[in-house]
Every structure is written in structure tokens, then in C-alpha cells.
């Protein structure tokens, strides 16, 4: 199904987008490999939505290039649009239609619509009972699930989701995230997801891209990040040493009682060296995405004040 | 194909591929997977555990590199045959991995090594005592 696709479904070079006199995106470079699920992370106002809209061709940038599914994002053809699935932050739907009419309406626009998948998602998302209701009468959670269903049933190659589970309770959160993940595993779809809830992102992504200051500052496999960033609790005689905090692989350090807590970008070799050089003992704590994110953004504990 | 247990926690700080490597290695060391046992394809494993097949492939590549499994073109991967001394070394390596965090705690508590070994031996001699 995706045999004609390029290795990178999105490829962005030197993209600049200004709003008023402020550069929202500022010389941004980014490549999204095929078959991966990427979490697009950034603080409020960092430009995540603008970036998503740009790669879908909904916003045209002033400078730089954006190639989506191998085509210029500013002029995607019908074939490219058929391969795209998008869930907007505000999940726009047509309120006066009944749920079943709305599903049928979108189905008729999509050549690759999979009615079997539609049936499974109607059940999983608990929307079958609501088929006869007006879309406008649905709860926010049900509306959001409907918009996810509508973005998935044509089995798109590239799925872009802006906060797709923000209105879901914990049970439906998992159901929707599992449905998204299944598209990546079963269809080899490529997925770009933004969410402030890092646990949600962590449950389905393979990669993380951090948008900060108008650029993608970090873009790597989540596994690789978890492997290279660690927290070390350093205990021993020399822990007051400012020398430790100055080591090149130390990102930040903080004193906790008699111990020194470090965020490091290091591995076994560095740990052994530190232990023998300063005669200290190091306890390694791995970082989940929740604790990794501030470290990546560099807003974690302040520099040491020993 | 042997149905083998793999419990993955995406919210642990451990990389997912590393969790797969560790669990397969442990099951080989403990004998619940033996030479010639077939592993699921990366796709089947991915679908079963909700993991990207690329991540499974990375884990299998690492397992092959360290000699735990054998990947065969067009055929299922299998648990590699191991010489007895290799098996013994693997068991030791697993033990080392599991006990290493305890070593840090022992040092932090300032407990003498002999005392720590005595406690471990005590626990081993009374393995089924609940709740301490």
C-alpha cells in the first residue's frame, strides 16, 4: 500500500513562518522517517500546530521548503490527500448531520475507505449507539473519537494528530491510542502526534521531536534517548566537589541531602570513571519521558550551587 | 513456536528494545527457552505487544550480536545453541545484572560486604517467607 512512498514522509528545510513580527518557525529542519510514530513535543505557543498545518499544506510558509509524501506541501494532489489523515485540535465536524450520515459523507470522499475497520472502530469507540444522533449532540469525548475514526478508516499512510485524546477519560484514552498504534504496526503508517500529556505520547511513539525556539532542537528515537540520558545519584566523600558538576557529560546537578543528583548524557564507561576518580558510588536511575522532557528542554534543576 | 512471555513497560525509563533483549536473555539463561526454539517474527511480536516491528528488529539484532539467537533469512529466528560454559556464563551475567543495584544500596548503607552476603544467604535459605 505504501510501496511508492519515499523514505521520509515529511522533509522540511529551513522553514520560516512569521506571525506579526514574531518568527513562529525559524529556519526549521525536520525529517520524519516512514513507518515511525513521532511525538512532537513543545511548550505552549512553541508552534506545534503551525508546523502540523504547514506540512499538511494548510499554511504556506514564507521561506524554506516542506515536502510531504514526496510532494510540495503547498500543492498536494488528490493522491497525496487520499494518503493523509488529520485530526485537528478542535476536531471540526458538521454538527447538523447525524453520526451515520457524517461517516457516510466522509466515506464517499475516500477511495480507500475500509468498512471493516470502520465497524471495528465504531464498536471500540462506543459510537454505534450514537449513529442516529446529531453530531452536535455528542459529548466532547465522543466528538473527538468520531473525528479520529474519520481520519483513520481510509488507512492513510501519514496520520497527523494535534492533541487527539485531550477530551478522553483514562479508559478511552487507551482505546484511542491503541487504535492509532495499530495503524503503525499493521499498515506501516507514519504517525505524527502532539500532546502535552507525555504519558500518552510515551505509550505509542518510537521517536520524539522537540520544538523549541522555532526549531526542532532534538529529534531522536525514544529508546536511544532513554539509553543516553540518565539520572545519577552520587554518594560518597567527594560529592561536594564542584568538579563533578563541571564534567562535560553533566547537564545539570542538584544537591539532595548528602547526595548529588546529576542529569547526565553518559553511559557505563563514564559512570565507572567517575566512581574510581572521585571514590564515590553512583546509583543509576533511568528517566521516563515525563522526567526526560525537562532535561531535553534544559529547564530542569538549576546549575549547582555548592 | 514457543509462546513466550514478555512484559513490556513503555513508561519505564528502560528502552523498549532493551527490555525485549533482557527478557529473552533471561528466559534463555533460566532454561524456559532452549536451543532451536523459534521466536515470533518481528511483525507478529510487534502486533502482540503493541511495539513497532522496527523496535523488535533492533532487539533481535542485538540478541544475535550477543549470540543468544540466530536469525535466518526467510525462516523464523531461533534460540542459538550454546556450549555449557556459555550457559554458565549467561546465568552469572543475569545474576550480576539483577544484583548490581543491591551493591549500590549496600555501599550507601555502609554495610560490610560480609554482612550483606550473610543477609543474602539468609534470604536464600528461607525463600518463601512472606512480607519482610
XYZ file of C-alpha atoms in Angstrom:
438
model
C 0.000 0.000 0.000
C 2.866 2.349 0.739
C 5.382 0.936 -1.709
C 5.756 4.122 -3.758
C 6.439 6.293 -0.762
C 9.762 7.997 -0.100
C 11.859 7.009 2.935
C 10.961 10.292 4.597
C 7.264 11.144 4.558
C 7.992 14.675 5.682
C 11.119 16.560 4.808
C 11.483 20.187 5.842
C 14.371 22.531 5.093
C 14.968 25.994 6.520
C 11.291 26.655 7.119
C 10.415 30.106 8.403
C 6.956 31.297 9.346
C 6.210 34.668 10.906
C 3.095 35.932 12.656
C 3.127 39.701 13.038
C 6.758 40.457 13.767
C 7.398 37.199 15.578
C 9.020 34.188 13.912
C 6.927 31.168 14.949
C 9.143 28.796 12.982
C 12.652 29.997 12.388
C 14.824 28.107 9.896
C 13.400 24.762 10.937
C 14.801 21.479 9.568
C 12.987 18.194 10.173
C 12.720 14.762 8.600
C 10.119 12.156 9.531
C 11.105 8.576 8.614
C 8.472 6.274 7.095
C 6.806 3.750 9.397
C 7.585 5.565 12.623
C 5.390 7.185 15.240
C 6.799 10.539 16.324
C 5.725 12.613 19.302
C 6.010 16.316 18.539
C 6.688 17.999 21.848
C 6.999 21.614 22.810
C 5.740 24.123 25.297
C 2.608 26.195 24.793
C 2.985 28.523 21.831
C 6.076 26.760 20.524
C 4.446 26.400 17.099
C 3.460 22.706 17.054
C 0.085 23.395 15.460
C 1.614 25.783 12.899
C 4.182 23.160 11.983
C 1.483 20.493 11.545
C -0.644 22.843 9.453
C 2.365 23.668 7.278
C 3.171 20.073 6.453
C -0.497 19.486 5.571
C -0.437 22.485 3.261
C -2.972 24.436 5.348
C -0.459 27.209 5.997
C 2.070 28.432 3.456
C 5.441 29.456 4.832
C 7.404 32.483 3.656
C 10.751 30.745 3.396
C 12.094 27.234 3.091
C 10.663 24.022 1.690
C 8.281 21.435 3.057
C 7.919 18.123 1.231
C 5.075 15.865 2.361
C 4.616 12.371 0.874
C 7.206 13.368 -1.710
C 5.267 16.438 -2.879
C 5.486 20.154 -2.239
C 3.189 20.639 0.772
C 1.749 23.819 -0.800
C 0.250 21.873 -3.679
C -0.598 18.329 -2.607
C -2.565 16.455 -5.256
C -5.595 14.169 -4.763
C -3.397 11.114 -4.375
C -1.443 12.724 -1.544
C -4.629 13.915 0.140
C -6.009 10.384 -0.033
C -2.899 9.197 1.834
C -3.299 11.764 4.614
C -5.292 11.535 7.824
C -5.601 14.538 10.109
C -7.220 15.186 13.466
C -7.405 18.857 14.290
C -7.039 20.173 17.824
C -10.648 21.398 17.682
C -11.887 18.348 15.744
C -14.143 20.267 13.359
C -17.204 18.292 12.350
C -20.502 19.085 10.677
C -22.898 19.498 13.580
C -26.246 19.196 11.777
C -25.507 15.774 10.292
C -26.352 12.553 12.073
C -23.323 10.454 13.066
C -24.092 7.762 10.460
C -24.583 10.416 7.750
C -21.294 12.055 8.662
C -19.417 8.759 8.444
C -21.032 8.029 5.076
C -20.277 11.556 3.865
C -16.540 11.177 4.541
C -16.526 7.596 3.240
C -17.756 8.793 -0.172
C -14.777 11.164 -0.452
C -12.275 8.432 0.338
C -11.447 5.809 -2.314
C -9.557 3.561 0.108
C -12.242 3.533 2.848
C -12.180 0.301 4.870
C -15.716 -0.503 6.082
C -14.437 -3.378 8.174
C -12.107 -1.060 10.090
C -14.963 1.434 10.362
C -17.119 -1.233 12.046
C -14.367 -2.187 14.472
C -13.695 1.425 15.419
C -17.414 2.223 15.833
C -17.504 -0.583 18.407
C -14.193 0.201 20.096
C -15.012 3.928 20.307
C -18.539 3.167 21.565
C -20.146 5.194 18.765
C -22.526 2.612 17.311
C -25.331 3.510 19.697
C -24.931 7.148 18.711
C -25.357 6.508 14.973
C -28.767 8.217 14.879
C -27.780 11.221 16.958
C -26.879 14.628 15.549
C -23.113 15.214 15.681
C -23.861 18.456 17.535
C -25.497 16.464 20.331
C -22.422 14.323 21.042
C -20.296 14.791 24.135
C -16.869 16.363 23.523
C -15.241 12.965 24.067
C -17.496 11.205 21.544
C -16.958 14.018 19.006
C -13.222 13.641 19.325
C -13.412 9.863 18.894
C -15.582 10.328 15.819
C -13.007 12.659 14.303
C -10.252 10.108 14.959
C -12.372 7.396 13.301
C -12.949 9.632 10.278
C -9.186 10.229 9.976
C -8.251 6.531 10.129
C -10.741 4.486 8.077
C -9.144 5.224 4.697
C -5.961 3.712 6.167
C -3.778 6.722 5.452
C -0.005 6.467 5.086
C 0.607 9.643 7.055
C -1.520 10.391 10.122
C -1.182 13.785 11.794
C -2.868 14.315 15.145
C -2.997 17.502 17.182
C -3.922 16.612 20.780
C -6.129 13.661 19.688
C -7.070 12.369 23.153
C -7.427 15.636 25.093
C -11.148 15.032 25.756
C -10.899 11.319 26.647
C -11.228 9.629 30.018
C -8.451 7.202 31.008
C -10.239 4.179 29.506
C -10.983 5.773 26.117
C -7.525 7.356 26.088
C -6.029 3.903 25.938
C -8.584 2.665 23.391
C -7.877 5.577 21.026
C -4.099 5.398 21.470
C -4.173 1.632 20.815
C -6.199 2.240 17.639
C -3.579 4.743 16.454
C -0.723 2.432 17.297
C -2.398 -0.423 15.385
C -2.275 1.640 12.180
C 1.511 1.951 12.543
C 2.044 -1.725 13.319
C -0.484 -3.230 10.894
C -0.290 -0.768 7.980
C 3.208 0.597 8.457
C 1.617 4.039 8.651
C 3.661 7.026 9.727
C 2.262 8.989 12.614
C 2.934 12.455 13.998
C 1.285 13.198 17.311
C 1.320 16.221 19.551
C 0.167 16.100 23.145
C 1.018 17.773 26.401
C 0.324 14.534 28.215
C 3.712 12.901 27.982
C 2.434 9.554 29.231
C 0.110 9.388 26.219
C 2.947 10.213 23.867
C 5.186 7.665 25.543
C 2.601 4.895 25.163
C 2.729 4.950 21.373
C 5.701 6.790 19.892
C 9.051 5.462 18.660
C 10.590 8.890 18.195
C 10.439 12.245 19.896
C 10.953 15.634 18.258
C 11.247 18.716 20.439
C 10.151 22.064 19.001
C 11.801 24.938 20.831
C 12.594 28.479 19.730
C 11.144 27.888 16.255
C 13.357 24.902 15.520
C 13.436 21.164 16.062
C 16.169 21.079 18.668
C 16.067 17.353 19.368
C 14.860 14.562 17.108
C 15.743 11.001 18.045
C 14.434 7.553 18.864
C 12.867 7.483 22.308
C 14.797 4.287 23.109
C 18.063 5.988 22.195
C 17.236 8.956 24.416
C 16.369 6.719 27.337
C 19.671 4.974 26.785
C 21.813 8.093 26.694
C 20.168 10.334 29.295
C 20.201 9.188 32.914
C 19.893 10.491 36.412
C 22.747 9.620 38.715
C 22.578 9.790 42.477
C 26.155 10.252 43.631
C 27.016 9.319 47.204
C 30.435 9.458 48.843
C 33.160 11.578 50.319
C 33.804 13.833 47.374
C 30.223 14.706 46.452
C 30.649 18.316 47.485
C 33.119 18.619 44.671
C 32.143 21.235 42.155
C 34.458 19.437 39.827
C 31.817 16.731 39.298
C 29.209 19.263 38.232
C 31.643 20.643 35.671
C 32.256 17.332 33.905
C 31.392 17.567 30.191
C 28.640 14.924 30.290
C 26.802 16.522 33.234
C 23.758 18.517 32.083
C 22.575 19.728 35.468
C 23.245 18.977 39.089
C 21.457 19.471 42.342
C 22.306 18.718 45.927
C 19.814 16.481 47.736
C 20.766 15.998 51.364
C 24.158 14.328 51.445
C 23.966 13.229 47.836
C 24.431 14.878 44.499
C 21.763 14.321 41.872
C 23.006 14.666 38.312
C 21.302 14.606 34.958
C 23.873 13.212 32.571
C 24.288 12.222 28.993
C 26.571 9.298 29.619
C 26.840 5.536 29.952
C 28.669 2.738 31.759
C 32.187 3.923 30.880
C 31.646 7.439 32.244
C 29.988 6.098 35.377
C 32.913 3.780 36.167
C 35.384 6.578 35.548
C 33.518 8.916 37.881
C 33.312 6.259 40.591
C 37.013 5.489 40.563
C 38.252 9.055 40.058
C 36.219 10.572 42.908
C 35.803 7.404 45.058
C 32.045 7.775 45.059
C 29.181 5.389 44.482
C 26.655 6.072 41.726
C 23.075 4.871 41.637
C 21.683 4.985 38.100
C 18.050 5.950 37.624
C 16.562 5.704 34.173
C 14.285 8.510 33.025
C 10.770 8.106 31.680
C 9.561 10.703 29.175
C 7.908 12.783 31.898
C 11.264 13.265 33.614
C 13.282 13.304 30.401
C 11.390 16.168 28.775
C 12.547 18.995 31.096
C 16.107 17.721 30.728
C 15.784 17.864 26.928
C 14.411 21.387 27.126
C 17.154 22.400 29.527
C 14.699 23.788 32.084
C 15.496 21.169 34.698
C 17.174 21.809 38.066
C 19.386 24.878 38.062
C 23.150 24.681 37.927
C 24.782 23.515 41.114
C 25.194 25.957 43.964
C 27.567 24.083 46.213
C 6.723 -21.585 18.044
C 7.001 -21.279 21.817
C 4.612 -18.800 23.303
C 6.978 -16.750 25.388
C 6.162 -14.237 27.995
C 7.340 -10.699 27.529
C 6.029 -7.906 29.699
C 6.920 -4.529 28.303
C 6.511 -1.267 30.178
C 6.617 1.690 27.830
C 6.642 4.072 30.782
C 9.750 2.680 32.365
C 12.942 4.574 31.683
C 14.375 1.387 30.158
C 14.376 1.456 26.353
C 11.730 -0.919 24.972
C 14.214 -2.776 22.764
C 16.453 -3.261 25.816
C 13.506 -4.742 27.781
C 12.962 -7.286 24.994
C 16.678 -8.182 24.909
C 16.840 -8.581 28.693
C 13.712 -10.725 28.923
C 14.677 -13.075 26.100
C 18.191 -13.378 27.535
C 16.785 -14.129 30.966
C 14.474 -16.815 29.622
C 17.347 -18.439 27.758
C 19.541 -18.333 30.867
C 16.757 -19.794 33.024
C 16.079 -22.555 30.510
C 12.491 -21.640 29.660
C 13.712 -21.015 26.124
C 16.103 -23.612 24.745
C 18.261 -24.024 21.662
C 16.210 -24.306 18.494
C 13.060 -22.713 19.932
C 11.531 -20.397 17.345
C 10.861 -16.751 18.078
C 7.879 -14.931 16.590
C 8.520 -12.778 13.524
C 9.191 -9.115 14.275
C 5.761 -8.318 12.838
C 3.914 -10.914 14.935
C 5.801 -9.872 18.050
C 5.049 -6.214 17.324
C 1.335 -6.859 16.844
C 1.155 -8.957 20.008
C 2.889 -6.395 22.225
C 1.990 -3.136 20.520
C 5.578 -2.454 19.535
C 6.862 -1.161 16.223
C 8.383 -4.094 14.268
C 11.452 -1.904 13.760
C 11.973 -1.872 17.533
C 11.631 -5.664 17.684
C 14.091 -5.939 14.819
C 16.581 -3.829 16.743
C 16.179 -6.125 19.769
C 16.636 -9.260 17.633
C 19.755 -7.763 16.033
C 21.225 -7.146 19.487
C 20.266 -10.670 20.621
C 22.034 -12.040 17.575
C 25.099 -9.884 18.212
C 25.465 -11.272 21.732
C 24.948 -14.835 20.489
C 21.566 -15.548 22.114
C 19.590 -16.078 18.925
C 20.234 -16.909 15.308
C 18.466 -15.004 12.559
C 17.915 -16.979 9.380
C 16.902 -15.349 6.101
C 13.318 -16.286 5.222
C 12.942 -18.501 8.298
C 11.963 -17.808 11.895
C 14.748 -16.749 14.246
C 15.729 -19.427 16.728
C 17.428 -19.588 20.095
C 21.087 -20.320 19.414
C 22.823 -23.451 20.641
C 25.216 -22.713 23.475
C 28.190 -24.539 24.895
C 27.795 -25.479 28.598
C 30.398 -22.907 29.653
C 28.487 -20.234 27.732
C 25.264 -21.136 29.520
C 27.009 -20.914 32.873
C 28.444 -17.525 31.921
C 24.988 -16.315 30.906
C 23.482 -17.318 34.226
C 26.246 -15.427 36.016
C 25.734 -12.395 33.808
C 21.989 -12.366 34.594
C 22.720 -12.596 38.300
C 25.185 -9.752 38.067
C 22.646 -7.589 36.274
C 19.939 -8.248 38.867
C 22.206 -7.854 41.895
C 24.121 -4.760 40.767
C 21.565 -2.279 42.188
C 21.774 -4.084 45.543
C 25.505 -3.456 45.595
C 24.891 0.279 45.381
C 22.434 0.098 48.268
C 24.856 -1.950 50.363
C 27.535 0.705 49.805
C 25.122 3.544 50.571
C 24.114 1.865 53.829
C 27.778 1.429 54.722
C 27.182 -2.272 55.384
C 30.231 -4.553 55.460
C 30.324 -6.957 52.459
C 30.363 -9.999 54.767
C 27.224 -8.768 56.480
C 25.490 -8.239 53.107
C 26.427 -11.734 51.937
C 25.092 -13.146 55.228
C 21.747 -11.407 54.646
C 21.560 -12.698 51.073
C 22.328 -16.213 52.249
C 19.619 -15.914 54.895
C 17.099 -14.874 52.251
C 18.142 -17.747 50.011
C 17.755 -20.256 52.839
C 14.228 -19.044 53.615
C 12.928 -18.156 50.172
C 9.235 -18.487 50.890
C 8.981 -16.274 53.936
C 6.468 -13.602 53.002
C 6.423 -9.968 53.949
C 9.677 -8.626 55.335
